[in-house]
Short mmCIF file of C-alpha atoms in Angstrom, two decimals:
data_model
loop_
_atom_site.label_atom_id
_atom_site.label_comp_id
_atom_site.label_asym_id
_atom_site.label_seq_id
_atom_site.Cartn_x
_atom_site.Cartn_y
_atom_site.Cartn_z
CA MET A 22 68.83 -28.04 48.21
CA SER A 23 67.33 -23.84 48.28
CA PHE A 24 67.85 -20.97 45.51
CA GLY A 25 70.15 -18.34 47.36
CA SER A 26 71.44 -21.02 49.87
CA PRO A 27 75.88 -21.89 50.32
CA ASN A 28 75.10 -24.81 49.09
CA ASN A 29 73.72 -24.28 45.26
CA PRO A 30 76.35 -24.93 42.45
CA TYR A 31 74.62 -22.87 39.73
CA GLU A 32 74.96 -19.63 42.17
CA LYS A 33 78.17 -18.26 41.87
CA PRO A 34 79.60 -16.25 44.91
CA GLN A 35 79.75 -12.51 44.83
CA ASN A 36 83.48 -11.09 45.57
CA PRO A 37 83.14 -7.14 46.80
CA GLN A 38 86.17 -7.01 44.11
CA GLN A 39 85.41 -8.33 41.79
CA PRO A 40 84.71 -5.14 39.33
CA PRO A 41 82.04 -4.42 37.39
CA GLN A 42 81.21 -6.61 34.43
CA GLN A 43 81.82 -5.16 31.58
CA PRO A 44 78.79 -5.14 28.92
CA GLY A 45 78.47 -8.07 26.46
CA TYR A 46 80.21 -7.78 22.96
CA GLY A 47 77.66 -6.68 20.57
CA TYR A 48 77.18 -3.19 22.59
CA PRO A 49 77.94 -0.05 21.74
CA GLN A 50 79.87 1.43 24.41
CA GLN A 51 78.65 5.07 25.64
CA GLN A 52 81.31 7.43 24.68
CA PRO A 53 81.75 10.36 26.03
CA GLN A 54 79.60 12.87 23.95
CA GLN A 55 82.54 16.05 22.18
CA PRO A 56 80.98 19.62 21.93
CA GLY A 57 79.34 20.57 19.13
CA TYR A 58 80.90 22.66 15.72
CA GLY A 59 81.49 26.26 17.39
CA TYR A 60 80.94 25.83 21.20
CA PRO A 61 82.11 26.26 24.16
CA GLN A 62 83.67 23.20 26.08
CA GLN A 63 82.31 23.02 29.14
CA ALA A 64 84.83 22.70 32.30
CA PRO A 65 83.48 19.35 34.82
CA GLN A 66 80.85 20.13 37.22
CA GLY A 67 82.89 21.55 39.90
CA VAL A 68 85.92 22.62 38.16
CA PRO A 69 86.81 26.12 37.89
CA PRO A 70 87.61 26.57 33.90
CA GLN A 71 90.97 28.80 35.19
CA GLN A 72 92.31 24.68 36.25
CA GLY A 73 93.04 23.68 32.75
CA TYR A 74 89.89 23.96 31.12
CA PRO A 75 90.05 27.33 28.96
CA GLN A 76 86.48 27.58 26.91
CA GLN A 77 87.16 27.30 22.81
CA GLN A 78 85.27 30.44 21.26
CA GLY A 79 82.85 29.75 17.66
CA TYR A 80 84.56 30.46 14.62
CA PRO A 81 83.55 34.89 14.72
CA GLN A 82 80.28 35.41 12.48
CA GLN A 83 81.56 37.48 8.99
CA PRO A 84 79.78 40.87 8.93
CA GLN A 85 76.94 41.51 7.51
CA GLN A 86 76.60 43.73 3.73
CA PRO A 87 74.47 46.59 4.10
CA GLY A 88 71.39 46.18 2.73
CA TYR A 89 68.35 47.98 0.34
CA GLY A 90 68.17 51.59 2.29
CA TYR A 91 71.57 51.51 4.41
CA PRO A 92 74.15 54.84 3.63
CA GLN A 93 77.18 53.42 0.63
CA ALA A 94 80.30 53.97 0.68
CA PRO A 95 81.03 57.65 0.25
CA GLN A 96 81.72 59.03 -2.28
CA VAL A 97 85.89 59.40 -3.52
CA PRO A 98 86.52 62.72 -4.96
CA ALA A 99 87.90 63.24 -8.34
CA SER A 100 90.84 65.26 -6.83
CA ALA A 101 91.76 61.87 -4.91
CA TYR A 102 92.70 60.51 -8.47
CA GLY A 103 95.22 63.60 -9.60
CA TYR A 104 92.34 65.66 -11.28
CA PRO A 105 92.98 68.73 -10.82
CA GLN A 106 90.28 70.93 -9.67
CA GLN A 107 89.24 73.99 -11.72
CA PRO A 108 89.31 77.04 -9.62
CA GLY A 109 85.89 79.05 -8.37
CA TYR A 110 84.10 75.71 -9.02
CA GLY A 111 81.98 74.92 -5.66
CA GLY A 112 78.80 76.07 -7.00
CA GLN A 113 78.51 77.82 -10.80
CA PRO A 114 82.00 77.83 -12.60
CA PRO A 115 83.02 82.23 -12.73
CA TYR A 116 82.39 82.82 -16.62
CA ALA A 117 83.88 85.22 -18.79
CA ASN A 118 81.41 88.11 -19.97
CA TRP A 119 80.64 89.74 -23.28
CA GLY A 120 83.51 91.89 -22.87
CA GLN A 121 86.41 89.99 -21.98
CA ARG A 122 85.80 87.46 -24.66
CA PHE A 123 85.61 90.62 -26.74
CA LEU A 124 89.02 92.09 -25.45
CA GLY A 125 90.38 88.57 -26.39
CA THR A 126 89.14 88.50 -30.20
CA LEU A 127 90.75 91.37 -30.52
CA VAL A 128 94.23 91.05 -29.06
CA ASP A 129 93.75 87.58 -31.12
CA MET A 130 93.05 88.97 -34.44
CA LEU A 131 96.10 92.17 -33.34
CA VAL A 132 98.14 89.52 -33.26
CA PHE A 133 97.76 87.77 -36.82
CA ALA A 134 97.51 91.70 -38.18
CA VAL A 135 100.87 91.54 -39.17
CA PRO A 136 101.77 88.90 -40.89
CA TYR A 137 98.46 89.96 -42.91
CA ILE A 138 100.06 93.37 -43.38
CA LEU A 139 103.06 91.72 -45.54
CA VAL A 140 99.95 89.79 -47.17
CA ILE A 141 98.29 92.79 -48.38
CA VAL A 142 101.76 95.24 -49.22
CA GLY A 143 103.34 92.08 -51.28
CA ALA A 144 100.13 91.64 -53.65
CA ASN A 145 99.95 95.10 -53.92
CA ALA A 146 103.39 95.96 -54.20
CA LYS A 147 103.71 92.42 -57.11
CA MET A 148 106.12 90.91 -54.76
CA ALA A 149 106.09 87.61 -54.61
CA PHE A 150 108.24 86.62 -51.93
CA LEU A 151 106.86 89.06 -49.56
CA SER A 152 103.23 87.59 -49.46
CA LEU A 153 104.53 84.32 -49.59
CA LEU A 154 106.26 85.26 -46.92
CA GLY A 155 103.58 86.58 -45.22
CA GLY A 156 100.72 83.53 -45.72
CA LEU A 157 103.26 81.22 -43.82
CA ALA A 158 103.33 83.31 -41.38
CA LEU A 159 99.43 83.45 -41.01
CA LEU A 160 99.63 79.62 -40.89
CA GLY A 161 102.13 78.72 -38.70
CA LEU A 162 100.26 81.47 -36.28
CA GLY A 163 97.68 80.07 -37.13
CA ILE A 164 98.62 76.42 -36.02
CA TYR A 165 99.71 77.35 -32.52
CA GLN A 166 97.00 79.18 -31.45
CA LEU A 167 95.45 76.53 -32.81
CA ILE A 168 97.00 74.19 -30.10
CA ILE A 169 97.82 76.10 -27.14
CA GLU A 170 94.02 76.65 -27.12
CA GLY A 171 93.33 72.90 -26.96
CA LYS A 172 95.96 72.12 -24.73
CA ASN A 173 95.86 75.03 -22.28
CA GLY A 174 92.28 76.54 -23.43
CA GLN A 175 94.21 79.63 -24.50
CA THR A 176 95.42 81.04 -27.38
CA LEU A 177 97.27 84.93 -27.47
CA GLY A 178 94.21 87.32 -26.70
CA LYS A 179 92.43 84.96 -23.37
CA LYS A 180 95.99 84.75 -22.04
CA ALA A 181 95.91 88.82 -21.59
CA VAL A 182 93.12 89.61 -20.63
CA GLY A 183 92.54 86.57 -18.33
CA ILE A 184 90.39 83.82 -19.91
CA ARG A 185 90.17 80.28 -20.98
CA LEU A 186 87.93 77.93 -23.01
CA VAL A 187 87.57 74.38 -21.31
CA ARG A 188 85.19 71.61 -21.91
CA GLU A 189 81.39 72.13 -19.72
CA ILE A 190 81.74 68.87 -17.70
CA ASP A 191 84.36 68.59 -15.93
CA GLY A 192 86.85 71.95 -16.64
CA GLN A 193 89.53 70.36 -18.74
CA PRO A 194 91.18 71.75 -22.21
CA LEU A 195 89.13 70.77 -25.25
CA GLY A 196 91.87 69.69 -26.63
CA VAL A 197 93.09 70.18 -30.25
CA GLY A 198 90.44 67.77 -32.44
CA MET A 199 87.53 69.73 -30.56
CA ALA A 200 89.25 73.47 -30.52
CA PHE A 201 89.45 72.57 -34.80
CA VAL A 202 85.37 71.52 -34.56
CA ARG A 203 84.77 74.34 -32.76
CA ARG A 204 86.27 77.08 -34.93
CA LEU A 205 84.53 75.47 -38.09
CA ALA A 206 81.50 75.80 -36.04
CA HIS A 207 81.76 79.57 -35.78
CA PHE A 208 80.05 79.59 -38.84
CA LEU A 209 76.62 79.34 -37.37
CA ASP A 210 78.09 82.86 -35.44
CA SER A 211 78.41 84.76 -38.06
CA LEU A 212 74.05 83.28 -39.51
CA ALA A 213 71.38 86.05 -38.56
CA CYS A 214 73.35 88.81 -38.79
CA TYR A 215 76.19 87.74 -36.42
CA LEU A 216 73.88 87.26 -33.49
CA GLY A 217 76.18 84.18 -32.55
CA TRP A 218 78.80 86.07 -31.61
CA LEU A 219 76.69 88.94 -29.78
CA TRP A 220 74.92 85.90 -27.38
CA PRO A 221 76.86 85.65 -24.39
CA ALA A 222 75.94 89.02 -23.63
CA TRP A 223 72.85 87.96 -21.96
CA ASP A 224 73.17 84.11 -21.92
CA ALA A 225 73.16 82.17 -19.08
CA LYS A 226 76.30 80.49 -19.17
CA ARG A 227 77.16 82.76 -21.94
CA GLN A 228 78.09 80.55 -24.74
CA THR A 229 78.30 81.38 -28.25
CA PHE A 230 76.54 78.93 -30.82
CA ALA A 231 79.51 77.39 -31.04
CA ASP A 232 79.86 76.96 -27.42
CA LYS A 233 76.41 76.06 -27.42
CA VAL A 234 77.03 72.55 -30.53
CA CYS A 235 80.85 71.52 -28.30
CA SER A 236 79.53 71.78 -25.09
CA SER A 237 82.21 74.04 -23.66
CA ILE A 238 82.94 78.24 -21.38
CA VAL A 239 85.12 80.35 -21.25
CA ILE A 240 85.61 81.44 -17.89
CA ARG A 241 87.50 83.38 -15.79
CA THR A 242 91.10 82.30 -14.61
CA ASN A 243 91.74 85.70 -12.19
#
């Protein structure tokens, strides 16, 4: 017998219709490769994408945060949160001049003059009731003036001449407590021959010494 002859019993006949042999036991079968994470799938060669092979898109990239040197978000104005802007604060506040401040103080003194006269007349005429009435009127009027100046920035005299007392930092009223402190600080204006009361005549911010201590300014309202 010779190898390759039809009579060789060790040679298996080849059947052209027999399917191809499977790989032996223990050999890994090659699986089709899956597309990477986030990479689009590719359609088989020769098949257009619209025939059932839609391309998958990866996850969108997150926008990068601006680093140093990049422009930041615009600042939100204080008026957007409900804080009113004071009139005329585009550049320099409309400071009240010395004459307007003097007229406002003069009107306040005239308002206090009526109860003060009652106190003087009652003391001279030995009428304790009249003096007591005048004293209570002075006390009540002083408290009322302090409250309206702290809350609204205007006493009766300031309102009459069109000026207002406000904080220098934001243009808001001082508050009752700070308005009281400012009145106590007026003793500084009476030192050195009342120089502090005259200081607004040439000061850049039209402030007295008490205004500088309390960081307050007096502005025009009209």
